[in-house]
Amino acid sequence: MISARYREIGARMENLQKAIPEHIQQIGWSVKKLIPGQNSFMFELKKGFFEKAVIKVRGTPQDVYVEVDGQQGLMDIVEQALANSCDNPAAIVGWKMQAEQRAMELAKASAAITQPPSAPAPTPTPAPKPPAPKLEACMHCTAPLTYDPEEVLVICNYCGYVNNTTGEQPPRYSMLPVVVDGSKAMELAKDHVAKGILVTRGMAERAEWGSIVLRYVPNWAVTVQLKGDVEGKRALIKTKDAKGQVAQEVAIQALGGALGSIFGGAGKGAGKALGDRTERMSISETIDVSIVARKSAEFQPDAGAYKIPLDKKEPFRKTGEETLNVEISDQAAAERAKSLALQELRSRYTFVSRFNVGAYPFDDSELIYSPWWFIEYRMGGKSFSVIIDACNGSVIAGQRPWLPKETTKGR
Ligand SMILES: [Zn+2]
């Protein structure tokens, strides 16, 4: 597999999606299947009877990641399509050059590892890879770094660079802008609380509204590809809890019974046919999943409540607001994303007799620092909190009995 990453080229992703099929046709390939998408898309290609290839593209105009599973000529042609679909083709560093650079870095890194300062006892077997030493200075400006042992990606307090504490290259990262100000967020929080069971707008207004703080919370944006087949009953509406599923089963059976009696005679049979109807679906799609890169529960969104507004992404810069560091690695996030993507798919069915689906996360998860408002309120003598996305105003968590504490770390 060949991969390359193109930065600061101002790619037009939509044009690229159209340009790739036109370009590959010129060298005899055709598109067998396209999985389209705004931030990521994938082509399955064929040439003649036997040759197959896959092209995956994902990212943003200023940071495009391309993966080609197939012959090298295809990567060349994709690069051409990219050059024809971007604002700044001069900034393209060719994939061959990128591969060379990577190889050189790898050689340097392994040379450093194979020369221990004073080896006490040489290990006879080629050990996998010693645990990398923890980083002490910023890789960009060399300022000293302080961080909790849990944290794996740390923002430099001086220059804002995101350091990987293993000393390796950081992942792709960006941030979301603050669009919703504090007073607007407060309004949204009150609206949300007023919608709660047994709470009126008046009660929400009269609640004691306490502190409001803004935090940038790191989220991993993971794209998971699902492939396989499912045999079962499609849900009328998506449902994630067993109770809802049962309610739907009953509703479908009741509907079946009603139809049966309308059409007369076949009462039971028709009900059964409709109630038991299963279908086999072949699954091939990608799902975008976001994983909060913090371990503590106070930052976890309500199930299914949060979708990163990826369309508003901006390059990362240091702000005056407190930005939380990453505690969950991209690999751990990818594992979690796999099961969430499978859950999402499963929730479209009320009943499943066969679920044979593989989940494959793309290996270039992106880190997105998202600004969230944490708002505290007291009602009936208890204290709760609401989390509001400061970028698009959505409610991330509704009624939380805690609020993140101000950390002691410097800004
Ligand atoms: Zn720095």
Coordinates of C-alpha atoms and ligand atoms in Angstrom, one line a residue:
M1 CA 0.0 0.0 0.0
I2 CA 1.2 3.5 -0.8
S3 CA 0.1 6.5 1.2
A4 CA 0.9 10.2 1.1
R5 CA -0.2 13.3 2.8
Y6 CA -0.5 16.7 1.2
R7 CA -0.6 19.8 3.2
E8 CA -1.4 23.5 2.5
I9 CA -2.5 22.7 -1.1
G10 CA -6.1 24.1 -0.9
A11 CA -7.6 20.9 -2.3
R12 CA -11.1 21.0 -3.7
M13 CA -12.4 17.7 -2.3
E14 CA -15.5 17.7 -4.4
N15 CA -13.6 18.3 -7.6
L16 CA -11.1 15.7 -6.7
Q17 CA -13.8 13.1 -6.2
K18 CA -14.9 13.8 -9.8
A19 CA -11.4 14.2 -11.2
I20 CA -10.1 10.8 -10.0
P21 CA -12.4 8.6 -12.2
E22 CA -11.6 10.8 -15.3
H23 CA -7.9 10.5 -14.7
I24 CA -7.7 6.8 -14.0
Q25 CA -9.8 6.0 -17.1
Q26 CA -6.9 7.4 -19.1
I27 CA -4.7 4.5 -18.0
G28 CA -7.3 1.8 -18.4
W29 CA -8.9 1.6 -15.0
S30 CA -12.6 1.9 -14.3
V31 CA -14.6 2.5 -11.1
K32 CA -16.3 -0.5 -9.8
K33 CA -17.7 1.2 -6.7
L34 CA -17.6 4.6 -5.1
I35 CA -18.3 5.3 -1.5
P36 CA -18.8 9.0 -1.5
G37 CA -18.4 11.4 1.3
Q38 CA -17.7 15.0 2.2
N39 CA -14.5 14.5 4.3
S40 CA -13.6 11.0 3.0
F41 CA -14.3 9.0 0.0
M42 CA -13.2 5.7 -1.5
F43 CA -13.0 4.1 -4.9
E44 CA -12.8 0.4 -5.7
L45 CA -11.3 0.1 -9.2
K46 CA -10.8 -2.6 -11.7
K47 CA -8.8 -3.1 -14.9
G48 CA -9.5 -6.0 -17.2
F49 CA -10.6 -9.1 -15.5
F50 CA -8.1 -9.5 -12.8
E51 CA -6.5 -6.3 -11.6
K52 CA -8.1 -4.6 -8.7
A53 CA -7.2 -1.5 -6.7
V54 CA -8.6 0.8 -4.0
I55 CA -8.1 4.5 -3.6
K56 CA -9.0 6.1 -0.3
V57 CA -9.0 9.9 0.2
R58 CA -9.7 11.8 3.4
G59 CA -9.0 15.1 5.1
T60 CA -9.5 18.8 4.6
P61 CA -8.4 21.1 1.8
Q62 CA -5.3 22.0 3.7
D63 CA -4.5 18.4 4.8
V64 CA -5.3 15.6 2.4
Y65 CA -4.4 12.0 3.1
V66 CA -4.4 9.5 0.2
E67 CA -4.0 5.7 0.3
V68 CA -3.6 3.6 -2.8
D69 CA -3.8 -0.2 -2.6
G70 CA -2.6 -1.1 -6.1
Q71 CA 0.1 -0.3 -8.6
Q72 CA 2.3 2.8 -8.3
G73 CA 1.1 4.3 -11.6
L74 CA -2.2 4.8 -9.9
M75 CA -0.7 6.9 -7.1
D76 CA 1.0 9.0 -9.8
I77 CA -2.3 9.6 -11.6
V78 CA -4.1 10.4 -8.3
E79 CA -1.4 13.0 -7.6
Q80 CA -2.1 14.4 -11.1
A81 CA -5.9 14.6 -10.3
L82 CA -5.0 16.3 -7.0
A83 CA -2.8 18.8 -8.8
N84 CA -5.7 19.6 -11.1
S85 CA -8.1 20.0 -8.2
C86 CA -6.3 22.3 -5.8
D87 CA -5.5 26.0 -5.5
N88 CA -1.8 25.6 -4.7
P89 CA -0.4 22.7 -6.8
A90 CA 3.1 24.0 -6.1
A91 CA 2.8 22.9 -2.5
I92 CA 2.4 19.2 -3.5
V93 CA 5.3 17.1 -2.2
G94 CA 5.3 14.0 -4.4
W95 CA 4.6 10.6 -2.8
K96 CA 8.0 9.2 -3.8
M97 CA 9.7 12.1 -2.1
Q98 CA 7.5 11.6 1.0
A99 CA 8.4 7.9 1.1
E100 CA 12.1 8.8 0.9
Q101 CA 11.8 11.3 3.8
R102 CA 10.0 8.7 5.9
A103 CA 12.6 6.1 5.2
M104 CA 15.4 8.5 6.2
E105 CA 13.6 9.4 9.4
L106 CA 13.1 5.8 10.2
A107 CA 16.8 5.0 9.6
K108 CA 17.8 7.9 11.9
A109 CA 15.5 6.8 14.6
S110 CA 16.7 3.2 14.5
A111 CA 20.3 4.3 14.5
A112 CA 19.6 6.3 17.6
I113 CA 18.0 3.2 19.2
T114 CA 20.8 0.8 18.3
Q115 CA 23.5 3.0 20.0
P116 CA 22.7 2.8 23.8
P117 CA 25.1 5.1 25.8
S118 CA 26.5 2.3 27.9
A119 CA 24.7 -1.0 27.4
P120 CA 24.8 -2.9 30.7
A121 CA 23.7 -6.3 29.3
P122 CA 23.2 -6.7 25.6
T123 CA 19.9 -8.3 24.7
P124 CA 20.5 -11.3 22.5
T125 CA 17.1 -11.3 20.7
P126 CA 16.1 -8.4 18.6
A127 CA 13.6 -6.8 21.1
P128 CA 10.5 -5.4 19.5
K129 CA 11.0 -1.7 20.4
P130 CA 12.0 -0.4 23.7
P131 CA 9.4 1.9 25.4
A132 CA 10.2 5.4 24.1
P133 CA 11.5 7.8 26.7
K134 CA 9.0 10.5 27.7
L135 CA 9.5 13.8 26.0
E136 CA 10.8 16.7 28.2
A137 CA 11.1 19.6 25.8
C138 CA 8.8 20.8 23.1
M139 CA 9.8 19.3 19.7
H140 CA 9.1 22.6 18.0
C141 CA 10.6 25.4 20.3
T142 CA 12.5 23.3 22.9
A143 CA 10.6 24.9 25.8
P144 CA 10.3 22.6 28.8
L145 CA 7.1 20.5 28.9
T146 CA 5.1 19.6 32.0
Y147 CA 2.2 17.2 31.9
D148 CA 0.4 14.5 33.7
P149 CA 1.7 10.9 33.2
E150 CA -1.7 9.9 31.7
E151 CA -1.4 12.4 28.9
V152 CA -0.1 11.2 25.5
L153 CA -0.3 14.4 23.4
V154 CA 0.7 17.6 25.1
I155 CA 0.3 21.2 23.9
C156 CA 3.3 23.4 24.4
N157 CA 2.5 26.4 26.6
Y158 CA 4.8 28.6 24.6
C159 CA 4.3 27.9 21.0
G160 CA 1.1 25.8 20.9
Y161 CA 2.7 22.8 19.2
V162 CA 1.0 19.4 19.9
N163 CA 3.8 17.1 21.1
N164 CA 3.6 13.4 21.1
T165 CA 5.2 12.3 24.4
T166 CA 6.8 9.4 22.7
G167 CA 8.8 11.8 20.5
E168 CA 7.1 10.6 17.4
Q169 CA 5.3 12.8 14.9
P170 CA 2.0 14.1 16.1
P171 CA -1.2 13.1 14.3
R172 CA -3.2 15.5 12.1
Y173 CA -4.8 18.0 14.3
S174 CA -7.1 21.0 14.0
M175 CA -9.6 23.0 16.0
L176 CA -13.2 24.3 15.9
P177 CA -14.0 28.0 16.3
V178 CA -16.1 29.5 19.1
V179 CA -19.3 30.7 17.4
V180 CA -21.7 30.5 20.4
D181 CA -20.8 33.0 23.1
G182 CA -21.4 32.5 26.8
S183 CA -24.8 34.3 27.1
K184 CA -26.2 32.4 24.0
A185 CA -24.9 29.1 25.5
M186 CA -26.7 29.9 28.8
E187 CA -29.9 30.5 26.9
L188 CA -29.5 27.1 25.1
A189 CA -28.8 25.4 28.4
K190 CA -32.0 26.9 29.9
D191 CA -34.0 25.8 26.9
H192 CA -32.7 22.3 27.2
V193 CA -33.4 22.1 30.9
A194 CA -36.9 23.4 30.4
K195 CA -37.5 20.5 28.0
G196 CA -36.8 18.0 30.7
I197 CA -39.6 15.9 32.2
L198 CA -41.4 17.7 34.9
V199 CA -39.5 21.0 34.4
T200 CA -41.2 24.1 33.1
R201 CA -39.6 27.1 31.5
G202 CA -40.4 29.0 34.7
M203 CA -38.6 26.4 36.8
A204 CA -35.6 26.5 34.5
E205 CA -35.5 30.3 34.8
R206 CA -35.7 30.2 38.6
A207 CA -33.0 27.6 39.0
E208 CA -29.8 29.0 40.3
W209 CA -27.5 29.3 37.3
G210 CA -24.0 29.1 38.4
S211 CA -20.6 29.2 36.8
I212 CA -20.0 28.8 33.1
V213 CA -16.5 27.9 31.8
L214 CA -15.1 27.2 28.3
R215 CA -12.7 24.3 27.7
Y216 CA -11.2 23.0 24.5
V217 CA -11.8 19.2 24.7
P218 CA -9.7 16.9 22.4
N219 CA -11.8 14.5 20.2
W220 CA -10.6 11.9 17.8
A221 CA -12.4 11.9 14.5
V222 CA -12.2 8.3 13.3
T223 CA -13.6 7.0 10.0
V224 CA -14.6 3.4 10.2
Q225 CA -15.3 1.3 7.2
L226 CA -18.0 -1.4 7.6
K227 CA -18.1 -4.4 5.3
G228 CA -20.1 -7.5 5.4
D229 CA -23.7 -8.6 5.5
V230 CA -26.6 -8.5 7.9
E231 CA -29.8 -10.5 7.9
G232 CA -32.6 -9.2 10.0
K233 CA -35.5 -6.8 10.4
R234 CA -34.9 -3.2 9.7
A235 CA -36.1 -0.8 12.4
L236 CA -38.7 1.8 11.5
I237 CA -36.7 4.3 13.5
K238 CA -33.2 3.8 14.8
T239 CA -33.1 2.5 18.3
K240 CA -30.3 1.9 20.7
D241 CA -32.0 0.4 23.8
A242 CA -33.6 -3.0 24.1
K243 CA -36.9 -1.4 25.4
G244 CA -37.3 0.6 22.2
Q245 CA -36.6 -2.5 20.2
V246 CA -39.3 -4.5 21.9
A247 CA -41.8 -1.6 21.5
Q248 CA -41.1 -1.6 17.8
E249 CA -41.5 -5.4 17.5
V250 CA -44.9 -5.1 19.1
A251 CA -45.9 -2.2 16.9
I252 CA -44.9 -4.0 13.8
Q253 CA -46.8 -7.1 14.8
A254 CA -49.9 -5.1 15.8
L255 CA -49.7 -3.4 12.4
G256 CA -49.4 -6.7 10.7
G257 CA -52.5 -8.0 12.6
A258 CA -54.5 -5.0 11.7
L259 CA -53.6 -5.3 8.0
G260 CA -54.5 -9.0 8.1
S261 CA -58.0 -8.2 9.5
I262 CA -58.6 -5.5 6.9
F263 CA -57.8 -7.9 4.1
G264 CA -59.8 -10.5 5.8
G265 CA -59.3 -14.2 6.3
A266 CA -55.6 -14.3 6.3
G267 CA -55.4 -12.5 9.6
K268 CA -52.8 -14.4 11.4
G269 CA -50.8 -15.3 8.3
A270 CA -50.4 -11.7 7.1
G271 CA -49.4 -10.5 10.6
K272 CA -46.8 -13.2 10.8
A273 CA -45.5 -12.5 7.4
L274 CA -45.0 -8.8 8.1
G275 CA -43.8 -9.3 11.6
D276 CA -41.2 -11.9 10.7
R277 CA -40.0 -10.3 7.5
T278 CA -36.3 -10.4 7.4
E279 CA -34.0 -9.2 4.7
R280 CA -30.4 -9.7 3.9
M281 CA -28.4 -6.5 3.4
S282 CA -24.9 -6.3 2.1
I283 CA -23.1 -3.6 4.1
S284 CA -20.4 -1.4 2.6
E285 CA -20.2 2.1 4.0
T286 CA -18.1 4.4 6.1
I287 CA -19.2 5.9 9.4
D288 CA -17.6 8.9 11.1
V289 CA -17.2 8.4 14.8
S290 CA -15.9 10.9 17.4
I291 CA -14.2 9.7 20.6
V292 CA -13.4 12.1 23.4
A293 CA -9.7 11.7 24.2
R294 CA -10.1 12.1 27.9
K295 CA -10.6 9.3 30.4
S296 CA -12.8 11.0 33.1
A297 CA -16.5 10.6 32.8
E298 CA -17.3 14.3 33.1
F299 CA -16.2 14.9 29.5
Q300 CA -18.1 12.1 27.9
P301 CA -21.1 13.1 25.8
D302 CA -24.5 11.5 26.2
A303 CA -24.7 8.4 24.0
G304 CA -25.2 9.5 20.4
A305 CA -25.5 13.1 21.4
Y306 CA -22.3 14.5 19.8
K307 CA -21.2 14.8 16.2
I308 CA -18.1 16.9 15.5
P309 CA -19.1 19.7 13.1
L310 CA -16.1 18.8 10.9
D311 CA -17.1 21.2 8.2
K312 CA -16.1 24.1 10.5
K313 CA -12.6 22.8 11.1
E314 CA -9.7 25.3 11.3
P315 CA -6.0 25.0 11.7
F316 CA -5.0 24.7 15.3
R317 CA -3.6 27.7 17.1
K318 CA -3.0 28.5 20.8
T319 CA -5.9 30.5 22.4
G320 CA -6.2 32.0 25.8
E321 CA -8.7 29.3 26.8
E322 CA -7.7 26.2 28.7
T323 CA -7.1 23.4 26.3
L324 CA -7.1 19.8 27.7
N325 CA -4.4 17.4 26.6
V326 CA -5.0 14.0 25.1
E327 CA -5.2 10.9 27.4
I328 CA -6.5 8.3 24.9
S329 CA -4.2 7.3 22.1
D330 CA -5.3 7.1 18.5
Q331 CA -5.1 3.3 18.5
A332 CA -7.3 3.1 21.6
A333 CA -9.7 5.6 20.0
A334 CA -9.8 3.5 16.8
E335 CA -10.7 0.4 18.9
R336 CA -13.5 2.2 20.6
A337 CA -14.7 3.7 17.3
K338 CA -15.0 0.2 15.8
S339 CA -17.5 -0.9 18.4
L340 CA -19.4 2.3 18.2
A341 CA -19.7 2.0 14.5
L342 CA -20.9 -1.6 14.8
Q343 CA -23.4 -0.5 17.5
E344 CA -24.7 2.3 15.2
L345 CA -25.3 -0.3 12.4
R346 CA -26.9 -2.8 14.7
S347 CA -29.3 -0.1 16.0
R348 CA -30.9 0.1 12.6
Y349 CA -32.4 -3.4 13.1
T350 CA -35.0 -4.6 15.6
F351 CA -34.0 -8.2 15.1
V352 CA -30.8 -9.7 13.7
S353 CA -30.4 -13.4 12.7
R354 CA -27.0 -12.9 11.1
F355 CA -24.5 -10.2 11.7
N356 CA -21.3 -10.7 9.8
V357 CA -19.7 -7.3 9.6
G358 CA -16.1 -6.3 9.9
A359 CA -15.1 -2.8 11.1
Y360 CA -12.0 -1.3 9.8
P361 CA -10.9 2.1 11.1
F362 CA -8.8 4.3 8.7
D363 CA -5.4 4.6 10.2
D364 CA -5.1 8.4 10.1
S365 CA -7.5 9.6 12.8
E366 CA -7.5 13.3 13.2
L367 CA -7.5 15.1 16.5
I368 CA -10.0 18.0 16.8
Y369 CA -9.9 20.4 19.7
S370 CA -13.6 21.3 20.3
P371 CA -14.7 24.3 22.4
W372 CA -17.3 23.2 24.9
W373 CA -19.2 25.3 27.4
F374 CA -19.7 23.7 30.8
I375 CA -22.6 25.3 32.7
E376 CA -23.6 24.6 36.2
Y377 CA -27.0 25.0 37.8
R378 CA -28.8 24.1 41.0
M379 CA -32.4 22.9 41.2
G380 CA -34.2 21.3 44.1
G381 CA -31.0 21.5 46.2
K382 CA -28.9 19.5 43.7
S383 CA -26.3 20.7 41.4
F384 CA -26.1 19.7 37.7
S385 CA -24.3 20.7 34.6
V386 CA -25.1 21.1 30.9
I387 CA -22.4 20.9 28.2
I388 CA -23.0 23.0 25.0
D389 CA -20.9 22.8 21.9
A390 CA -19.5 26.3 21.5
C391 CA -19.1 25.8 17.8
N392 CA -22.7 24.8 16.7
G393 CA -24.7 25.2 19.9
S394 CA -25.8 21.5 20.2
V395 CA -26.3 20.0 23.7
I396 CA -23.6 17.5 24.3
A397 CA -24.7 16.4 27.7
G398 CA -27.9 17.3 29.4
Q399 CA -28.0 16.8 33.1
R400 CA -24.7 16.2 34.7
P401 CA -24.2 16.3 38.5
W402 CA -20.6 17.5 38.1
L403 CA -18.5 20.1 36.5
P404 CA -14.8 19.8 35.6
K405 CA -12.5 21.4 38.1
E406 CA -10.1 24.2 37.1
T407 CA -6.8 22.4 36.6
T408 CA -3.6 23.8 38.0
K409 CA -1.7 23.7 34.8
G410 CA -0.5 27.0 33.4
R411 CA -1.8 28.4 30.2
Ligands
ZN1 ZN 6.8 24.8 21.8

